Short mmCIF file of C-alpha atoms and ligand atoms in Angstrom, two decimals:
data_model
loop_
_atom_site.label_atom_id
_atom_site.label_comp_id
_atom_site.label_asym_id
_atom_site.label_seq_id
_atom_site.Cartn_x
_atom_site.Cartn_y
_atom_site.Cartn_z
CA UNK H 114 0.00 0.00 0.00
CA UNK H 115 2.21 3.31 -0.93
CA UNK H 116 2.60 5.24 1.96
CA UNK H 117 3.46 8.83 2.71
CA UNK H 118 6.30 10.43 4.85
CA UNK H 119 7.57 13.79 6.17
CA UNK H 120 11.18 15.08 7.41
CA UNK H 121 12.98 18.00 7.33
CA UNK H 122 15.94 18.25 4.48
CA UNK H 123 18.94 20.74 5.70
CA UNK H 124 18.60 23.76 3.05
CA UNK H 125 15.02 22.80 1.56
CA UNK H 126 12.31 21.98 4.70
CA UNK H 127 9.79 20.04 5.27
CA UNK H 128 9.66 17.13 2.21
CA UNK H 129 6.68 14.86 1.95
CA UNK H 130 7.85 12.10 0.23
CA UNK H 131 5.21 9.33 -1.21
CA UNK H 132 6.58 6.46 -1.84
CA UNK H 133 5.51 2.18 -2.87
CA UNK H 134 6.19 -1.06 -2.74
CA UNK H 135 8.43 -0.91 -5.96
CA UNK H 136 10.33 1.46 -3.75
CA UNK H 137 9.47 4.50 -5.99
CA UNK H 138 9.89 8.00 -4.37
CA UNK H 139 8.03 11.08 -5.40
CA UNK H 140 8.58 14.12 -3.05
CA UNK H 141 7.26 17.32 -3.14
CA UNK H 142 7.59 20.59 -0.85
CA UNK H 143 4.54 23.20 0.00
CA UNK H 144 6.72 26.16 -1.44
CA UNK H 145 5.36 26.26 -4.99
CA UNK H 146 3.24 23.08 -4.04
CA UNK H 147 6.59 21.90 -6.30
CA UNK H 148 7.22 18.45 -7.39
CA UNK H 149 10.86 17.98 -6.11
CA UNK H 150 12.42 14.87 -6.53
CA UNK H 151 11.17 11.33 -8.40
CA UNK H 152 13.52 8.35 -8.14
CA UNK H 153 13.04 5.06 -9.54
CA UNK H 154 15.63 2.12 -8.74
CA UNK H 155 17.36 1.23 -12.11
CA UNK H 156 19.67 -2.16 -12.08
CA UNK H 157 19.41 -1.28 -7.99
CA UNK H 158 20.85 2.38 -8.24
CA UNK H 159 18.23 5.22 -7.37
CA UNK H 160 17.88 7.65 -10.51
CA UNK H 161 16.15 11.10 -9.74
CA UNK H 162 13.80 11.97 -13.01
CA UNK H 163 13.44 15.76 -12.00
CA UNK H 164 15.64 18.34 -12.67
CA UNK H 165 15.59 21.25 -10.30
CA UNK H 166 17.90 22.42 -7.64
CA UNK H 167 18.60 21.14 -4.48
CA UNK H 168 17.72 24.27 -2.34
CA UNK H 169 14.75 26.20 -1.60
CA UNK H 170 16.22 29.29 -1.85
CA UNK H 171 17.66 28.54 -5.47
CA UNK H 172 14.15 27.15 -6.17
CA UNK H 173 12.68 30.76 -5.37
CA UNK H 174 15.16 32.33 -6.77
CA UNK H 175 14.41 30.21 -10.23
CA UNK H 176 11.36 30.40 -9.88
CA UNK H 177 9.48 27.72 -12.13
CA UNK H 178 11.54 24.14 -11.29
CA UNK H 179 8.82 21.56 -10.70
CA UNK H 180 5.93 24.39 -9.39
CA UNK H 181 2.85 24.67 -9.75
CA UNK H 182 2.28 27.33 -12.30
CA UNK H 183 -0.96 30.01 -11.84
CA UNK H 184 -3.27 31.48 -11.89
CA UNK H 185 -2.71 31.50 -15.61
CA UNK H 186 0.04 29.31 -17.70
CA UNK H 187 2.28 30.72 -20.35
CA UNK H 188 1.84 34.35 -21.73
CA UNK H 189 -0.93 37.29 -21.37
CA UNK H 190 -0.12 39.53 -24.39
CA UNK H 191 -0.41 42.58 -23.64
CA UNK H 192 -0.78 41.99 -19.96
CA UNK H 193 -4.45 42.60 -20.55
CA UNK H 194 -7.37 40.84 -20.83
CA UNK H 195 -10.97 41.64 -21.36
CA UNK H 196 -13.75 39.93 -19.27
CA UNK H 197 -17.63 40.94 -19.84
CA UNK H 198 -16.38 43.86 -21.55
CA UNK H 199 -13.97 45.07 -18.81
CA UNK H 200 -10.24 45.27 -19.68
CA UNK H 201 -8.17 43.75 -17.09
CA UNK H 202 -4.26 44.27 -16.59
CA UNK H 203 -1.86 41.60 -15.35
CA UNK H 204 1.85 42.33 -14.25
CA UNK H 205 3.84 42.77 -17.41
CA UNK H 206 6.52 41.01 -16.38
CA UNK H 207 8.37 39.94 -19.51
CA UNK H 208 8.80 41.78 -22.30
CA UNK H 209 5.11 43.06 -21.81
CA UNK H 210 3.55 40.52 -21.98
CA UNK H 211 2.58 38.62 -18.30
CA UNK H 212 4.42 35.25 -17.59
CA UNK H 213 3.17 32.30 -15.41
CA UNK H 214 0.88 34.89 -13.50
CA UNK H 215 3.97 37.68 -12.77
CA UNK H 216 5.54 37.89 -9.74
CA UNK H 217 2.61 37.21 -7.65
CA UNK H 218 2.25 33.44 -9.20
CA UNK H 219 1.27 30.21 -7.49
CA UNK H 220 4.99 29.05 -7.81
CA UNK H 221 5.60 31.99 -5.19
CA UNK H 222 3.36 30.77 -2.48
CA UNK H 223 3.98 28.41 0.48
CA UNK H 224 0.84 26.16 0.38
CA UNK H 225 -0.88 24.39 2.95
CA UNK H 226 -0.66 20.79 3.20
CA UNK H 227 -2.57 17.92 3.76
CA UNK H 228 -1.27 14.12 3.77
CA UNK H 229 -3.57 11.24 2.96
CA UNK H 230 -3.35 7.58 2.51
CA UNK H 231 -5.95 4.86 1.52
CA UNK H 232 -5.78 1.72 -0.03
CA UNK H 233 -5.25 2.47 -3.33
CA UNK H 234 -2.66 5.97 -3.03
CA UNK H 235 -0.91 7.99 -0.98
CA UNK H 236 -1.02 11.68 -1.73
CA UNK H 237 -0.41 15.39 -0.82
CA UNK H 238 -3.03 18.28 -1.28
CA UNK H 239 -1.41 21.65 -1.29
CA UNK H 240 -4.14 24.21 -0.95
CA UNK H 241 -3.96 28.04 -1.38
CA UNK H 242 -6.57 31.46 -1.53
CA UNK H 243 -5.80 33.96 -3.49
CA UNK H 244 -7.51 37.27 -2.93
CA UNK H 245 -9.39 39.20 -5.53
CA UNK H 246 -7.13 41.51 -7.52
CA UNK H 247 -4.08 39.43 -6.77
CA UNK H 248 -1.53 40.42 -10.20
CA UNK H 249 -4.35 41.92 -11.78
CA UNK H 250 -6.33 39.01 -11.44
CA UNK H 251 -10.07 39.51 -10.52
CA UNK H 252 -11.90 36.52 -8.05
CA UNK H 253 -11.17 35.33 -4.64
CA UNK H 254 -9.63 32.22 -5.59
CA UNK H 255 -9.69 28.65 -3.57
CA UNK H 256 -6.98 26.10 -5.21
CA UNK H 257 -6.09 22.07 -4.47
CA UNK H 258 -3.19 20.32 -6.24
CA UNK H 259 -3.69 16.52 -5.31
CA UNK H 260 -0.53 14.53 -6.08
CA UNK H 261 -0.93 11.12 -5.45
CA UNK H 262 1.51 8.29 -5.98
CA UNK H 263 -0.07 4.24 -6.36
CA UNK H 264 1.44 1.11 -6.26
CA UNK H 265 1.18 0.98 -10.49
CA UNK H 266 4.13 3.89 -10.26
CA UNK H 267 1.90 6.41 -11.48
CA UNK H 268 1.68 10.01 -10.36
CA UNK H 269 -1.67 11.68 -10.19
CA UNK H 270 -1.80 15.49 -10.43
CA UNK H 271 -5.07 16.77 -9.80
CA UNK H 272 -6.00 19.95 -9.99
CA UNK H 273 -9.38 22.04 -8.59
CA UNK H 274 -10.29 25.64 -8.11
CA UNK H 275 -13.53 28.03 -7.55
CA UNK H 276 -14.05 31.60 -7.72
CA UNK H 277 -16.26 33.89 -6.38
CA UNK H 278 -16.29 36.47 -9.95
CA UNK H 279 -15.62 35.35 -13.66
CA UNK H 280 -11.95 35.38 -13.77
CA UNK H 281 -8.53 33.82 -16.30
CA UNK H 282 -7.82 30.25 -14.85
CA UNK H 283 -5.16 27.98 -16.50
CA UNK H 284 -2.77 25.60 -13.98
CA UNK H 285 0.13 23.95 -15.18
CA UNK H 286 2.78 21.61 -13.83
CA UNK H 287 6.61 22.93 -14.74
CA UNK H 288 8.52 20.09 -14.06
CA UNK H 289 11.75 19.42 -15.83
CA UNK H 290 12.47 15.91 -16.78
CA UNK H 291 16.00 14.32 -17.56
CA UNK H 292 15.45 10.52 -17.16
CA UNK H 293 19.20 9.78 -17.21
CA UNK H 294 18.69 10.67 -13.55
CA UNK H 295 21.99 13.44 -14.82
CA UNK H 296 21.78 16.81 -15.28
CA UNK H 297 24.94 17.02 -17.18
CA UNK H 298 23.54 14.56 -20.00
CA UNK H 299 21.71 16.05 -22.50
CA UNK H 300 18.10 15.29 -23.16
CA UNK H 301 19.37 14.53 -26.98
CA UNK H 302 19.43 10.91 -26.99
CA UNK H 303 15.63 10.49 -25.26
CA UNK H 304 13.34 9.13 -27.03
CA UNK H 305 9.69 11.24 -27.31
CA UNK H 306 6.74 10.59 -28.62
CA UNK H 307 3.69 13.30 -28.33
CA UNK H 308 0.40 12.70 -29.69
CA UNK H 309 -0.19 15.95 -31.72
CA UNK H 310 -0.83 16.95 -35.02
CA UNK H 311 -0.52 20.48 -34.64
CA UNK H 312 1.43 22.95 -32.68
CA UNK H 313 0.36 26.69 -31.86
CA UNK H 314 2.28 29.30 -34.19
CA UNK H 315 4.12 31.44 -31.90
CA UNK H 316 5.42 35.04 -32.00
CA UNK H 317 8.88 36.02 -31.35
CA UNK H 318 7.99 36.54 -27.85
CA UNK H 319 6.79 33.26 -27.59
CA UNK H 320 3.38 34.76 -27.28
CA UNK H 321 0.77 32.85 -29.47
CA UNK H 322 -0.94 34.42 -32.85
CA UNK H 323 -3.53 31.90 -32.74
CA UNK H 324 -2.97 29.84 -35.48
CA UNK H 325 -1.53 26.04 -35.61
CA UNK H 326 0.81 24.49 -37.97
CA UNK H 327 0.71 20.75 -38.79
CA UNK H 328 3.41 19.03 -37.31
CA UNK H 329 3.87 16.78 -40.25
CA UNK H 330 7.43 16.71 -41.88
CA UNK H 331 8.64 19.44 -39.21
CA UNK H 332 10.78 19.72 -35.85
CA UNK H 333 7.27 19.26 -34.16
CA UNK H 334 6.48 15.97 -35.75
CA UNK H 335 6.87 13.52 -32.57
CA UNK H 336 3.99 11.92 -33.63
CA UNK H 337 5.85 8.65 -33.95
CA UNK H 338 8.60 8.34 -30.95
CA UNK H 339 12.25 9.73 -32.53
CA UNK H 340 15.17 10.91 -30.71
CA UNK H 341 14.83 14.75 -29.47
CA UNK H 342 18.17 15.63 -31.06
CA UNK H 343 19.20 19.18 -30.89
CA UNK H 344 15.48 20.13 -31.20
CA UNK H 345 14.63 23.25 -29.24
CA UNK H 346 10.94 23.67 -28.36
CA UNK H 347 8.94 26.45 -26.15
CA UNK H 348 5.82 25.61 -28.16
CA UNK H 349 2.14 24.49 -27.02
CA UNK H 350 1.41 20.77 -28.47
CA UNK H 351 -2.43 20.57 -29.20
CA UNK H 352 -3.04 17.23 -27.59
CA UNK H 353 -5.56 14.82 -30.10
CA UNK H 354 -6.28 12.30 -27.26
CA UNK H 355 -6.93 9.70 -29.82
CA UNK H 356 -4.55 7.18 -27.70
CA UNK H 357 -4.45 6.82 -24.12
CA UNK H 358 -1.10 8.20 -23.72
CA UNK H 359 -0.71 12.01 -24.79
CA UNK H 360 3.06 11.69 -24.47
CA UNK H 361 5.61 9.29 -23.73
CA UNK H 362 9.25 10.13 -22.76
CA UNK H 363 12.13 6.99 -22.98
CA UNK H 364 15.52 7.17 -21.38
CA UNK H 365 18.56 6.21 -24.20
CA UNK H 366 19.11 3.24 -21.77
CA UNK H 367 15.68 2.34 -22.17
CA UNK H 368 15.09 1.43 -18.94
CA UNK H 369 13.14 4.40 -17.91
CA UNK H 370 9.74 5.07 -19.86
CA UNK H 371 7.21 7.92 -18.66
CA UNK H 372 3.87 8.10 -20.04
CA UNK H 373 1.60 11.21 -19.48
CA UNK H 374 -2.05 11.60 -20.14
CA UNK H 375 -3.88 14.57 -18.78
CA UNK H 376 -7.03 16.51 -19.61
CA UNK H 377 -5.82 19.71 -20.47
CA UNK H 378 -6.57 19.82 -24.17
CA UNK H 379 -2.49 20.85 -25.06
CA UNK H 380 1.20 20.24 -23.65
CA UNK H 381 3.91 23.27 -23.51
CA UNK H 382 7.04 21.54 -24.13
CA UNK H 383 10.02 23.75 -23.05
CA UNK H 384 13.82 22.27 -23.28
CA UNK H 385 16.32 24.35 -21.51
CA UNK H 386 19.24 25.82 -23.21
CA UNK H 387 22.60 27.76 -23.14
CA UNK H 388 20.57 30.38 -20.74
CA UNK H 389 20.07 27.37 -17.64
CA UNK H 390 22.92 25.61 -18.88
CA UNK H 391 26.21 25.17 -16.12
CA UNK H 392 23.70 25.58 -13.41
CA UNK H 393 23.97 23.49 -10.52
CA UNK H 394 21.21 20.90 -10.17
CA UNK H 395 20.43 17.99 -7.11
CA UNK H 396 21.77 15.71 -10.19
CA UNK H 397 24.73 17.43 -11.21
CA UNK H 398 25.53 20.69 -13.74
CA UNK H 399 22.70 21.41 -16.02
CA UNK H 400 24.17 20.95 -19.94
CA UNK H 401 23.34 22.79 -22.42
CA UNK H 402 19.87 20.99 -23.64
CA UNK H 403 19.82 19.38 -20.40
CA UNK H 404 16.01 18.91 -19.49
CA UNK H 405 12.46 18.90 -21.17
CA UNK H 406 9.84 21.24 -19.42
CA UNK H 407 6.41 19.20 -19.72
CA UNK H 408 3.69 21.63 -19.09
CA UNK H 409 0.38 20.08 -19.63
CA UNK H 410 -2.53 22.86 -19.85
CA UNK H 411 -5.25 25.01 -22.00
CA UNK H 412 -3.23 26.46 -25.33
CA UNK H 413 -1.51 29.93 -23.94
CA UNK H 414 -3.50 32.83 -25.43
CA UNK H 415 -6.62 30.99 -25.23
CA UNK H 416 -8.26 34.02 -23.67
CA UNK H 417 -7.49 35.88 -27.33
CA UNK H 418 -8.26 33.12 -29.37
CA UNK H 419 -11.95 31.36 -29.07
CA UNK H 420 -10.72 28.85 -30.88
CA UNK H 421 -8.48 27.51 -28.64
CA UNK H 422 -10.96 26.73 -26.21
CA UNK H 423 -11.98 28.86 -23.13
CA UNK H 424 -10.24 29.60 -20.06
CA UNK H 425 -12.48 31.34 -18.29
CA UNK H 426 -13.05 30.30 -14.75
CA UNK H 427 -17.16 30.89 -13.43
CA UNK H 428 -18.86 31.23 -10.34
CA UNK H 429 -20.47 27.48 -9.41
CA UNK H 430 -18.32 26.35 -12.92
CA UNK H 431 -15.07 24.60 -10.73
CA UNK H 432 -12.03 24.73 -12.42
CA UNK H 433 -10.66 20.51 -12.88
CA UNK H 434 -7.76 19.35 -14.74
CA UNK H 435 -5.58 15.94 -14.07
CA UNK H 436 -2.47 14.48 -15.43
CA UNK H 437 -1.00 11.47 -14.86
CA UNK H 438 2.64 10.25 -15.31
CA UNK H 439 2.98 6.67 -14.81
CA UNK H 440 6.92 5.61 -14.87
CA UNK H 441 7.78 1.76 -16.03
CA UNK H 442 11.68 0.73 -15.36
C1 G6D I 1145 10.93 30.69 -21.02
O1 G6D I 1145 9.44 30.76 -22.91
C2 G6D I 1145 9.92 29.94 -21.84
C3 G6D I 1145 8.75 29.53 -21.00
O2 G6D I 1145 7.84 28.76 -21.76
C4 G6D I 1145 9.26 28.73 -19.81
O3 G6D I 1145 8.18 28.33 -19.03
C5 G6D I 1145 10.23 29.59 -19.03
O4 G6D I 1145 11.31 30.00 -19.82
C6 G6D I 1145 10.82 28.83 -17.85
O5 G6D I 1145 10.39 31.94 -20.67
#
């Protein structure tokens, strides 16, 4: 029956750590309600999947490693948005456009925490309220992230929120995957396969212009599993959901495979580059092209572009969204 544990880690806090009978370990810390460390066993030898630093203050500093990303994913253009007719502005925190929610995002908050265990998982909800007006953002805001490990080595994230007033709602997950269990490998040699024919067009500042682009005979075609290669991506993936899997990440050993399947209707896939690289990581010195950002959520700009779905959050309309990794080594 997987089973769930607390300690204190010198230089990080308190670390709940859920763990199984196939002596997998996922633990995650209330600051950023932040998936921090996921280690399999592999020929006996523990392997830590996540990239992300070792200390909470480099965590903060960094910002994104492994948080939870709010209240809204990606990129505001503009910083505005327009609601029943009223023009709302966000923080315009990069290059004016607003980023994972500005400065004020989930990723900053230390969440509360609840531990659970029952037959079937053992979890962690992180729960936060946000006030009305927080970075721009209208609605007094009550948020759970479940994660829940069972004993089939699969990690459910589970997300739920409700608002008192109409307000931009779109949660993401930023973790940072290298499943050599080494930072200073790059991601090159993985194997990925991600079940989308299209990708968002994007503007040189990564915002979206809300059109897609088949993926078919381009760098986005993953549509059959291939080698990442030197591929860069900071794109949003619209997810078909013919197949049970939406994605499916292999180690070059092959002995680590993670599948994800989530709700959210895209994936932001992010690999880090020269501007992370030679930073120091639990698993070593980030290289350049050293770790894949898997960001599961609603397509960024989809409060511009109707077609992209809606991510307006309602009174009596709760926000839900889950994704599920499941890990086979
Ligand atoms: C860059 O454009 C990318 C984002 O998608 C990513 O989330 C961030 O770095 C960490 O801004």
């Amino acid at each position: 029956m997987p089973k769930v544990r607390s300690e204190e880690r010198k230089n990080v806090g308190t670390v709940y750590t859920l763990y199984n009978e196939n002596q997998v370990e996922v633990s995650v810390i209330a600051d950023g309600a932040r998936l921090y460390e996921w280690i399999v066993l592999v020929d006996g030898q523990p392997r830590d999947l996540v990239v992300g630093y070792e200390s909470l203050v480099d965590h903060q500093k960094a910002r994104y490693y492994g948080a939870t990303i709010g209240p809204v994913a990606g990129r505001i253009a503009g910083a505005q948005f327009e609601l029943d007719g009223k023009i709302y502005h966000s923080e315009a925190n990069e290059q004016g456009n607003t980023l994972h929610g500005g400065s004020t995002g989930y990723d900053t908050k230390k969440w509360q925490v609840k531990t659970f265990q029952n037959e079937t998982e053992a979890g962690v909800v992180f729960s936060l309220e946000v006030a009305d007006g927080t970075g721009g953002f209208p609605g007094n805001i009550q948020v759970e992230v479940t994660y829940a490990l069972n004993e089939e080595n699969t990690l459910r994230l589970s997300y739920f929120a409700k608002t008192d007033q109409k307000t931009l709602f779109n949660l993401t997950n930023h973790g940072y995957f290298n499943l050599t269990g080494q930072a200073s490998e790059p991601i090159d040699f993985h194997y990925l396969q991600v079940n989308a024919k299209e990708v968002a067009q994007t503007n040189a500042d990564v915002t979206t212009n809300g059109k897609t682009l088949p993926v078919m005979d381009t760098k986005f075609d993953f549509l059959k599993a291939k080698q990442i290669g030197t591929t860069l991506l900071d794109d949003p993936f619209l997810l078909h959901h013919e197949q049970k899997e939406d994605l499916v990440l292999v180690s070059p050993d092959q002995k680590v495979r993670l599948s994800v399947a989530t709700t959210a209707p895209a994936v932001v896939l992010y690999t880090t580059g020269e501007n992370e690289a030679d930073t120091q990581m639990k698993t070593g010195r980030l290289t350049n092209h050293g770790s894949l950002a898997i960001e599961t959520q609603a397509v960024p700009g989809t409060e511009k572009y109707a077609q992209f779905g809606d991510i307006v959050l309602r009174p009596n309309e709760p926000y839900r969204q889950e994704t599920t990794y499941q890990v086979h080594f």
